[in-house]
Coordinates of C-alpha atoms and ligand atoms in Angstrom, one line a residue:
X1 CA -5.5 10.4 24.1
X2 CA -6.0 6.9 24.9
X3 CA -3.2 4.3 24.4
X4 CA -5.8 1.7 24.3
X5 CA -6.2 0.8 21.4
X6 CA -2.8 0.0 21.3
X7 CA -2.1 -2.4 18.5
X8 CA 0.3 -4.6 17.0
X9 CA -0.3 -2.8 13.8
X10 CA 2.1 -4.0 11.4
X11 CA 0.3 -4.2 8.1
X12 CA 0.0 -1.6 5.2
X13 CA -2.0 -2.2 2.2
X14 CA -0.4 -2.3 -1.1
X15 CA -0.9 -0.4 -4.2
X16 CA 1.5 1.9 -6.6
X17 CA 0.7 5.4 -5.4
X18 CA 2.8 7.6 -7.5
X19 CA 6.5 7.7 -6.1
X20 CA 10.1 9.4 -7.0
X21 CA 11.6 7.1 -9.5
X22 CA 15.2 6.7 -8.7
X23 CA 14.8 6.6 -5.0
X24 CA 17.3 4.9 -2.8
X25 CA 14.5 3.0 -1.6
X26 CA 12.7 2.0 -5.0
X27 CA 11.7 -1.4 -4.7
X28 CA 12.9 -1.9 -0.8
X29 CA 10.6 -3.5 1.6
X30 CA 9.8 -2.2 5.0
X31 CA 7.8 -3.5 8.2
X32 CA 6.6 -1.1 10.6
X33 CA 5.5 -2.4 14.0
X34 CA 3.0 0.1 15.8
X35 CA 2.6 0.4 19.6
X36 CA 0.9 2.9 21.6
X37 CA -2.2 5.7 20.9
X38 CA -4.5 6.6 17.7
X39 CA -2.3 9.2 17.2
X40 CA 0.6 6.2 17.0
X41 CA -1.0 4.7 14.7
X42 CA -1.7 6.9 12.2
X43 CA 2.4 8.6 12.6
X44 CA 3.1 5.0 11.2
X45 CA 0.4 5.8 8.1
X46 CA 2.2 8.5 7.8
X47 CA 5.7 7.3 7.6
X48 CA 4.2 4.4 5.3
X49 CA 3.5 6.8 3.1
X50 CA 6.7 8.3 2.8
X51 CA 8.2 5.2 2.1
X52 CA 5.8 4.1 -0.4
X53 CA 5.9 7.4 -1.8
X54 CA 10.1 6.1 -2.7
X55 CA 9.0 3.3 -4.2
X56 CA 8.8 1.0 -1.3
X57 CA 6.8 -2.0 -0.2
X58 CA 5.5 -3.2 3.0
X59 CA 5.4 -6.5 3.9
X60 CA 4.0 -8.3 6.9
X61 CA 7.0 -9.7 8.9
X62 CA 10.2 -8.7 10.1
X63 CA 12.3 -11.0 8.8
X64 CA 11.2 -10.0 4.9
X65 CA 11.8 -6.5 5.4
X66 CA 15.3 -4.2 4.5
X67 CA 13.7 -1.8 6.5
X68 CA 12.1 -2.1 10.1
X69 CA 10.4 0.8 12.4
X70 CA 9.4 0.4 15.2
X71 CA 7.0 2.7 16.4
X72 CA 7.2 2.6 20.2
X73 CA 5.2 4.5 23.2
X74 CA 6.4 5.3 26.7
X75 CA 3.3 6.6 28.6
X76 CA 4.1 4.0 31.1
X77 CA 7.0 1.8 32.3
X78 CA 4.8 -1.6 30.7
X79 CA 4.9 0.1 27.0
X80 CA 8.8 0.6 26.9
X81 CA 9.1 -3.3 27.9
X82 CA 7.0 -4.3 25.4
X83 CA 8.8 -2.2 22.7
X84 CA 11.9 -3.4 24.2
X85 CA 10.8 -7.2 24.0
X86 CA 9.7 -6.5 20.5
X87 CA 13.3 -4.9 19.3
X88 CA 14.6 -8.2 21.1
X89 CA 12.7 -10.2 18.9
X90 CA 13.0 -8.4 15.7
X91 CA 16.9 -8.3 15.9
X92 CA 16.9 -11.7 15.9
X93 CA 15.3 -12.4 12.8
X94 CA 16.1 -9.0 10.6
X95 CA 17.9 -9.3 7.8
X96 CA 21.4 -8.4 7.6
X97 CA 23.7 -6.8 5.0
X98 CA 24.1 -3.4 3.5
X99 CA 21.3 -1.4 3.2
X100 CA 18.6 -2.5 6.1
X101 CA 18.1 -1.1 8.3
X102 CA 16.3 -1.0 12.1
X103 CA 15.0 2.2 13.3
X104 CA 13.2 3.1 16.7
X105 CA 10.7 5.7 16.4
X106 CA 8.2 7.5 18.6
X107 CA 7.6 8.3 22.2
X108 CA 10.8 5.9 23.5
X109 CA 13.0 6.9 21.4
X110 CA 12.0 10.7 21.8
X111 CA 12.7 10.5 25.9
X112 CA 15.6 7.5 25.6
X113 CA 17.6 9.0 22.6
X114 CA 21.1 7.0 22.7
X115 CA 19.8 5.1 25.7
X116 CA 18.4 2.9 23.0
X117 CA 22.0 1.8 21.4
X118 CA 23.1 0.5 24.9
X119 CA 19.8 -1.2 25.2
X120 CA 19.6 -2.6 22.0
X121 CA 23.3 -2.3 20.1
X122 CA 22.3 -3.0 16.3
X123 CA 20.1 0.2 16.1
X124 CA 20.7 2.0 13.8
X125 CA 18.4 4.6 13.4
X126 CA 16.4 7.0 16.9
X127 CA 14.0 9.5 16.0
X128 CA 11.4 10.9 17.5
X129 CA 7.9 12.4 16.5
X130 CA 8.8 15.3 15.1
X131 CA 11.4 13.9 13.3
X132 CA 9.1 12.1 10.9
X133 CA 8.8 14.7 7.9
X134 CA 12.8 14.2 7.4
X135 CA 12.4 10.0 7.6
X136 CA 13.6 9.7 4.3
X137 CA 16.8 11.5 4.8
X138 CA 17.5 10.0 7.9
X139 CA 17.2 6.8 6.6
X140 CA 19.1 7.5 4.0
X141 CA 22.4 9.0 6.0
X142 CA 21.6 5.7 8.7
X143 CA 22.5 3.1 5.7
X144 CA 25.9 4.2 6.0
X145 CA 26.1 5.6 9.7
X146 CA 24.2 5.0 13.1
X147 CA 22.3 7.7 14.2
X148 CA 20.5 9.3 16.9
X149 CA 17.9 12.4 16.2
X150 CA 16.9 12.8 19.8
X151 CA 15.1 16.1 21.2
X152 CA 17.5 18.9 20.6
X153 CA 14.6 20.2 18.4
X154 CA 12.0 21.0 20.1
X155 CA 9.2 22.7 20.0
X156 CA 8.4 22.6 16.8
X157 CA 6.9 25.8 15.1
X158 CA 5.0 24.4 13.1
X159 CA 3.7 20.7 11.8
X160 CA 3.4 19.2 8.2
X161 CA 2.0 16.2 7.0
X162 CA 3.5 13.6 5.3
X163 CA 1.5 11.8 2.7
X164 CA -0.2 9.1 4.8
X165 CA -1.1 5.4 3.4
X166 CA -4.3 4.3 5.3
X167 CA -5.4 0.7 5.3
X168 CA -8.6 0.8 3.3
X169 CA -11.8 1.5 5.0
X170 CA -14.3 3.5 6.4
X171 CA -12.7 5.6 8.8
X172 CA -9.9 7.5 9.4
X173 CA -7.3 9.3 11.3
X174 CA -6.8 13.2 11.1
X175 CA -4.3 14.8 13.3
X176 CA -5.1 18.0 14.1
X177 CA -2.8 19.3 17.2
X178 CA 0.0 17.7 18.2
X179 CA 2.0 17.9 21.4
X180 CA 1.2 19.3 24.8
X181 CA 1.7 22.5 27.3
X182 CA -0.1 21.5 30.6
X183 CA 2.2 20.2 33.5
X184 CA 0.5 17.5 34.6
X185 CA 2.9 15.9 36.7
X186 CA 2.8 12.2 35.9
X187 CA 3.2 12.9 32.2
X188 CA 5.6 12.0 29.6
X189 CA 3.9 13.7 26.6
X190 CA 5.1 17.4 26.7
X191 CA 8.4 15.3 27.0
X192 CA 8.0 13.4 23.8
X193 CA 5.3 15.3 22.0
X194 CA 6.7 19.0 22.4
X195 CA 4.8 22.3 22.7
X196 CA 0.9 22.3 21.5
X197 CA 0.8 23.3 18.1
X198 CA -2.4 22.7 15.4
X199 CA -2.1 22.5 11.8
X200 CA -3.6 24.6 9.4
X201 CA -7.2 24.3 9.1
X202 CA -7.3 24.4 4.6
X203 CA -4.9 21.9 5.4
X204 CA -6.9 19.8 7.1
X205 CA -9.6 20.4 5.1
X206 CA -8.2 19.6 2.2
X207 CA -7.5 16.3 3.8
X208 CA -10.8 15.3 4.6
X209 CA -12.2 16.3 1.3
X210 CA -9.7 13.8 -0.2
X211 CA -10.4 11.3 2.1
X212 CA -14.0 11.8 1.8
X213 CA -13.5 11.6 -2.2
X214 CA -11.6 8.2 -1.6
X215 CA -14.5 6.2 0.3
X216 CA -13.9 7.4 3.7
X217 CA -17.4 8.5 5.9
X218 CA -16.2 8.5 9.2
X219 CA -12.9 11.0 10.5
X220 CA -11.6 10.9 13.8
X221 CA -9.6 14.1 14.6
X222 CA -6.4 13.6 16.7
X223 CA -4.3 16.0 19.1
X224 CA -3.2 15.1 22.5
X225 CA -5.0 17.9 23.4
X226 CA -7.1 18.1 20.2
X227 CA -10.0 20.7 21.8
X228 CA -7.0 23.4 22.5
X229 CA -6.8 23.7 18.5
X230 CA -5.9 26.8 17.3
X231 CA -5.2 28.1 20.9
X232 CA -1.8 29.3 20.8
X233 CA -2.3 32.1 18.5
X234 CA -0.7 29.9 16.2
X235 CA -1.6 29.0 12.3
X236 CA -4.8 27.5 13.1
X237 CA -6.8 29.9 11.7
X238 CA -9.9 28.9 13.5
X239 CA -10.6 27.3 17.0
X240 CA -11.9 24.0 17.5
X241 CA -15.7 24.1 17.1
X242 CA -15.1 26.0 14.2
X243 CA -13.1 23.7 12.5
X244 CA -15.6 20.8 13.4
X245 CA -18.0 23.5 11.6
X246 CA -16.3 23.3 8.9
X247 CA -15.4 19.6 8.5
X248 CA -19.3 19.1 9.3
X249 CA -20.2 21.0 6.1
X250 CA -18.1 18.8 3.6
X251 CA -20.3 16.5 1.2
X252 CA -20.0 13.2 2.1
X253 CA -18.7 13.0 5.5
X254 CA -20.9 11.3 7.4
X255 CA -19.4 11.3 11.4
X256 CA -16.8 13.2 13.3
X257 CA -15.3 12.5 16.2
X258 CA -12.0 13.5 18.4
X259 CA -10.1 12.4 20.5
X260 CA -8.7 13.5 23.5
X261 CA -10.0 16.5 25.1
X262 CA -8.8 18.2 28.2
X263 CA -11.2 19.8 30.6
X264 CA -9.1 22.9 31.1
X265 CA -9.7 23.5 27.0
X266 CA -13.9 22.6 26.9
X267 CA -15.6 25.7 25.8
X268 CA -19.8 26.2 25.7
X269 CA -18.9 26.2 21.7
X270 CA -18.0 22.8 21.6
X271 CA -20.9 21.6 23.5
X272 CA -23.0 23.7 21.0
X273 CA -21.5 22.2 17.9
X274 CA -22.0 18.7 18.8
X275 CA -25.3 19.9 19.8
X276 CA -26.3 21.2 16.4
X277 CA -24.3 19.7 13.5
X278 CA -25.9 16.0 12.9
X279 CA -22.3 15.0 11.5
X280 CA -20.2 15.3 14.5
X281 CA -20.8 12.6 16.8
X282 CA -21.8 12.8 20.6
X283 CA -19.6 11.6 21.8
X284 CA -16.8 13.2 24.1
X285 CA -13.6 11.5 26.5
X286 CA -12.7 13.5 28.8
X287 CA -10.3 12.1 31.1
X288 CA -10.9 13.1 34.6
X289 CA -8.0 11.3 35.8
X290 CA -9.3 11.0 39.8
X291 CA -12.4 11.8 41.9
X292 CA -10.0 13.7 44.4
X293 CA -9.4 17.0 44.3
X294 CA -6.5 16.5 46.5
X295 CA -5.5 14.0 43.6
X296 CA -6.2 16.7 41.1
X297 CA -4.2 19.5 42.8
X298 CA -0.8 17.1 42.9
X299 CA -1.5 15.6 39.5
X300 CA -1.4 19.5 38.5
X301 CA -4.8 18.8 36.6
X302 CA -5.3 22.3 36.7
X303 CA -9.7 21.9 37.5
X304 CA -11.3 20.7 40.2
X305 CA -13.6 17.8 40.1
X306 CA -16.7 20.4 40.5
X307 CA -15.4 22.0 37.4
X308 CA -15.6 18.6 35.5
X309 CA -19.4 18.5 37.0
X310 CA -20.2 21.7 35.2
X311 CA -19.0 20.6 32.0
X312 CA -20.6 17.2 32.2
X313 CA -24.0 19.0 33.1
X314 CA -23.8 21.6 30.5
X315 CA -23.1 18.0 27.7
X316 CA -26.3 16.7 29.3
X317 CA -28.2 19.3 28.9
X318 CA -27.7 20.5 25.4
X319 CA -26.6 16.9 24.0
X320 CA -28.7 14.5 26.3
X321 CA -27.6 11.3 24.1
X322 CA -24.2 12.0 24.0
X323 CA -21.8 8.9 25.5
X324 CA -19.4 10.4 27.9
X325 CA -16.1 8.2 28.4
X326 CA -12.9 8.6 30.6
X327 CA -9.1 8.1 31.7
X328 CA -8.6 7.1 35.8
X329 CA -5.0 6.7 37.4
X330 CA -5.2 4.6 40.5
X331 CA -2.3 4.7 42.8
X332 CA -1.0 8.3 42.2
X333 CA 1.5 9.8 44.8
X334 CA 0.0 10.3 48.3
X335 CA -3.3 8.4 47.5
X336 CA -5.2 7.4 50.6
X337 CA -8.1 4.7 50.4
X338 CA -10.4 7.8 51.0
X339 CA -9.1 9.5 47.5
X340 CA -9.6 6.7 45.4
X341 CA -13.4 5.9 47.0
X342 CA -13.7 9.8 45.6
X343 CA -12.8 7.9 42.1
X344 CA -15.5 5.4 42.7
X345 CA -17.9 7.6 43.7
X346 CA -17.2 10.1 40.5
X347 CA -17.8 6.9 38.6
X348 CA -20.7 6.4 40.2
X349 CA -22.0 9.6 39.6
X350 CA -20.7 10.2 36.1
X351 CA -22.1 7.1 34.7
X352 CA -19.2 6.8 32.3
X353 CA -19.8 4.7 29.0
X354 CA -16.0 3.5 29.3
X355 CA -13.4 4.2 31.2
X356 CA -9.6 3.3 30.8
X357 CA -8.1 3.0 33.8
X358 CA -4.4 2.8 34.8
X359 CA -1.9 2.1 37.9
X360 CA 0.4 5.1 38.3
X361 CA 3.5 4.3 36.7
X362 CA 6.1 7.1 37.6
X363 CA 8.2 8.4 34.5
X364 CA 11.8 9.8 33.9
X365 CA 11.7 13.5 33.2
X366 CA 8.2 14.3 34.9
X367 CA 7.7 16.2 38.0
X368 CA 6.3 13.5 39.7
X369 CA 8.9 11.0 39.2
X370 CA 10.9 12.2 42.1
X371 CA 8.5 12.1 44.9
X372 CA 8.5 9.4 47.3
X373 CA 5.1 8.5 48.4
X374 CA 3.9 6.2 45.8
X375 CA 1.3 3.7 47.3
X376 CA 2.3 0.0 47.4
X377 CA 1.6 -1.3 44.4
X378 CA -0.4 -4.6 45.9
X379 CA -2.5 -1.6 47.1
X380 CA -3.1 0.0 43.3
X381 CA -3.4 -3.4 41.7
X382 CA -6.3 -4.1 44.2
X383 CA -7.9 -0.5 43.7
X384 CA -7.4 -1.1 40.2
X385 CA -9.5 -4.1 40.0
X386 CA -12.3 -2.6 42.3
X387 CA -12.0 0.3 40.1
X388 CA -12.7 -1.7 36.6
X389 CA -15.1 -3.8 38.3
X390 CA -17.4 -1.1 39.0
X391 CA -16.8 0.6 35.4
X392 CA -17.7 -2.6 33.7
X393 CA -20.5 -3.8 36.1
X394 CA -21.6 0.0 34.8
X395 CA -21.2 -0.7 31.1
X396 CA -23.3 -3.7 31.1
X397 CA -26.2 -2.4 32.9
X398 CA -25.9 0.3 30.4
X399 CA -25.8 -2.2 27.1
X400 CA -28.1 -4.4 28.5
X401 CA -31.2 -1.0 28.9
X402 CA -30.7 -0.4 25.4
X403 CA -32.0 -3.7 24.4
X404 CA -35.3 -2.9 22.5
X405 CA -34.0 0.4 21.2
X406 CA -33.0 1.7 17.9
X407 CA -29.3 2.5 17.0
X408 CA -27.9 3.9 13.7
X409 CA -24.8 2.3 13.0
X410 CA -22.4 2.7 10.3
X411 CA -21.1 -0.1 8.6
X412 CA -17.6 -0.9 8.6
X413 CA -17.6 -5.0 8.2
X414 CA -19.9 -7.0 6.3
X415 CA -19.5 -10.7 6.6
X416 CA -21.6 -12.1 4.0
X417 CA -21.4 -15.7 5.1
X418 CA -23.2 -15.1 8.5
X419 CA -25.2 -11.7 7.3
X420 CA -23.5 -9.8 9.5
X421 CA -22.6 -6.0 9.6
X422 CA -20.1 -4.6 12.1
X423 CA -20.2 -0.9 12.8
X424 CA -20.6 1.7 15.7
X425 CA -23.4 3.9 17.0
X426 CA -22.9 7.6 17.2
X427 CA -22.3 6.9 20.6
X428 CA -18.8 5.0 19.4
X429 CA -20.2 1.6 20.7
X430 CA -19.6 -1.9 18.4
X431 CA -22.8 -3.1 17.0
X432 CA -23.4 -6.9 15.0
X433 CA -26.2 -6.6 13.4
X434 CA -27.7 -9.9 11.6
X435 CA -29.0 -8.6 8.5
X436 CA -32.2 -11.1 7.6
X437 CA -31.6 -13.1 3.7
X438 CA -34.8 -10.7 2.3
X439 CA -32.8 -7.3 3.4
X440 CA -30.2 -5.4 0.8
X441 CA -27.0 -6.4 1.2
X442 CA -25.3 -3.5 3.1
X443 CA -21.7 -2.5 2.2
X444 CA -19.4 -1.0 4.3
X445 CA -19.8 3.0 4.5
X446 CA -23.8 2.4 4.9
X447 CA -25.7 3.8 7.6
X448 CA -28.0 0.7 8.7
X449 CA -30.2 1.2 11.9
X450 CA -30.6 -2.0 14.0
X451 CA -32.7 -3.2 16.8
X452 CA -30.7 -4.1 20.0
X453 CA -31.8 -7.7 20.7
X454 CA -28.4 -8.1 23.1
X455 CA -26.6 -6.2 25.5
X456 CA -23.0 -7.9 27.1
X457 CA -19.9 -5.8 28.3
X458 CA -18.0 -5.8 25.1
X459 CA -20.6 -5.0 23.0
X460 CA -23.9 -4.7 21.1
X461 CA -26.0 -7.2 19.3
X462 CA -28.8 -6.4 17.1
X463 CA -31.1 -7.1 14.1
X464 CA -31.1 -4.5 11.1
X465 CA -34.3 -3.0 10.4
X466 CA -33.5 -0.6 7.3
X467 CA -31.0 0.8 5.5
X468 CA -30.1 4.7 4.6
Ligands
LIG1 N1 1.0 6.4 34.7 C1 -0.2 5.9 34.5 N2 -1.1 6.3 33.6 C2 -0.7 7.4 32.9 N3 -1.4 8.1 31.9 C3 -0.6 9.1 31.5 N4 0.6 9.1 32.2 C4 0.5 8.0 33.0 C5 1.4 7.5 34.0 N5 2.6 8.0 34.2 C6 -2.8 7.8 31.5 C7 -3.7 9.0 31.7 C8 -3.9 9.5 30.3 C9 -3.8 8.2 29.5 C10 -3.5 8.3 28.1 O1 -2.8 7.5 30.2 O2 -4.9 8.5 32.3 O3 -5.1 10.1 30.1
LIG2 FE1 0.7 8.2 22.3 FE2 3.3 8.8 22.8 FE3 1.5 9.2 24.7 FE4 2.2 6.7 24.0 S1 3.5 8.3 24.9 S2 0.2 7.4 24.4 S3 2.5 7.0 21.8 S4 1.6 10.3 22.7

């Protein structure tokens, strides 16, 4: 799963959803700050809806709030120093006095634990992922003592859902599968996120349908290893293409997507489904991590790169629109100049429509972390830059061909003032469309198709032409 589009998420809408009368936390405010993946993001929904569900209200700074969570990530060294600097900053200003509290949640405080009362002494709540069902509780026993719920718990049979509070919109999170059981050595996630486990799939339905009934059109499902759903023998109930199969067949959903897959869980059913349901998108990342299989075999990928060929050329051939996008590490243990040219010339050949790449940053509790031949890092930050050069010199030539052509997008912003509609193509890439003064308004949740009058690296331009 990508961790980029990491936010500084710290606003939940308002509204009275029915809640326990009587709770500890009836009429407390909280503030939750949000760093890190989709799958983040949405665990902070989640434990805004438990708090709202008690009565409480979120408010958009710190300093207002009797309760703060911080919802950190620690895929590499950069993200705990960011959640770190944050904590700085938000013990300064939090309020003091009975009854607030400061929590870390998350990835960091899964791997740190008690780490995180040295670092930062007025803590007073740890927790990680899997501890978020029980927030309540916990909060509740950390207004009168300090706590730490570290790791002792894992894995984690099975995984509920809290209530979550979504900001209003068009789209969604799902999560579907949580946690993670390849080795891959520079990884912290089966670390913080546990053993792979999927939720039920009437559960998840019943989600979406309730979403969908609420004004939702568009659900991405997340797992950090969201195609290996229903793998483990576990309470699935289905596998992955036939859950999308399902999903796809409830009224008034409009797109799917997921996110991330791993290439050691692609099956020919997924390619099929996205080939034949109109509602899940095409769109598939796929992180291929490096273009060496040297790279591959020490990262403990577990495929080769001539594996990840065959499943890109069986998504060509059945789903020839379909966007493909990617995760690189530059700077791995033991890479020469001649692996990472094998990364440029995978890019090359791929043709990704994104890719997210990342210097190797080695991380406590991996297998990796101990070895010793970790490239200089002026070496990495200059392969890095070569590296995103190429993938956006890529990205433009690829915006800029589909000038003239059609795209269906689906609305997500309107801006009335300058006629404009913001929204994504199936493909999962930002369209403004001017809408002319003699067209409909559109509103969000509209599919509107648009002619591509501009193509730059961070987006789309266009004109709409009609409206579903
Ligand atoms: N260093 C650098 N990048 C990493 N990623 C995961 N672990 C590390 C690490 N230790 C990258 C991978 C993954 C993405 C979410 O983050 O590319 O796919
Ligand atoms: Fe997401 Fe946790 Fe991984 Fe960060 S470390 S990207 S928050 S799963």
């Amino acid at each position: 799963m990508s961790d980029s589009a990491a936010t500084g998420e710290d606003r939940f809408p308002t509204g009275n959803p029915p809640h326990t009368r009587g709770s500890a936390f009836e009429g407390k405010t909280f503030y939750i700050k949000t760093f890190g993946c989709q799958m983040n993001v949405h665990d902070s929904e989640r434990m805004a809806g438990l708090l709202t569900a008690e009565g409480g209200n979120p408010v958009s700074e710190p300093a207002a709030a009797d309760i703060i969570l911080v919802n950190t990530c620690t895929i590499r060294d950069k993200a705990d120093q960011k959640a770190l600097s944050d904590l700085g900053r938000i013990r300064q200003v939090r309020k003091e006095g009975p009854g607030t509290i400061l929590a870390v949640t998350g990835c960091m405080a899964q791997r740190e634990g008690e780490e995180i009362f040295r670092l930062v002494p007025d803590v007073d709540l740890i927790l990680g992922p899997s501890q978020i069902r029980n927030l309540i509780p916990l909060l509740d026993a950390a207004s009168t003592s300090r706590a730490c719920v570290d790791g002792t718990l894992w894995p984690v049979p099975e995984m509920t859902t809290p209530p979550a509070i979504r900001p209003p919109g068009v789209t969604a999170f799902v999560t579907v599968q949580e946690g993670c059981d390849k080795a891959c050595a520079y990884c912290v996630v089966p670390a913080t996120r546990g053993a792979e486990r999927s939720r039920p799939v009437t559960d998840i339905v019943r989600e979406v349908e309730n979403l969908v009934s609420s004004g939702f059109r568009e659900i991405t499902l997340l797992g950090q290893n969201v195609n290996g759903y229903g793998q483990k023998g576990d309470t699935a109930g289905a596998s992955f293409p036939e859950l999308l199969q399902r999903l796809s067949d409830i009224p008034g959903l409009l797109r799917l997507r997921f996110t991330t897959s791993h290439p050691m869980d692609m099956s020919e059913d997924l390619i099929d489904v996205m080939a034949t349901s109109s509602r899940v998108m095409p769109h598939l990342h796929l992180p291929v991590q490096s273009g060496s299989d040297r790279m591959l075999e020490r990262m403990q990928r577990g495929y080769s790169l001539d594996d990840y060929r065959r499943w890109i050329e069986k998504l060509r051939k059945k789903v020839p629109e379909a966007a493909l996008t990617t995760d690189l590490i530059v700077g791995f243990c033991g890479e020469t100049e001649e692996d990472f040219e094998k990364t440029l010339a995978a890019v090359e050949e791929f043709r990704f429509d994104g890719a997210f790449a990342f210097i190797y940053s080695p991380r406590p509790s991996t297998p990796a972390h101990s070895w010793e031949d970790v490239p200089p890092r002026e070496m990495s930050v200059e392969r890095l830059e070569r590296l995103q050069k190429k993938v956006e010199q890529q990205a433009m030539e690829r915006n800029q061909s589909l000038v003239g052509s059609r795209v269906e997008i689906l609305t997500e912003k309107w801006d009335p003032e300058t006629r404009t509609a913001v929204g994504r193509t199936p493909q999962f890439q930002t369209v403004r469309a001017l809408v002319a003064p003699e067209r409909p308004d559109p509103s969000p949740g509209d599919l509107l198709w648009v002619t591509i009058t501009q193509g730059a690296r961070a987006g789309l331009k266009g004109n709409a032409v009609s409206h579903a």
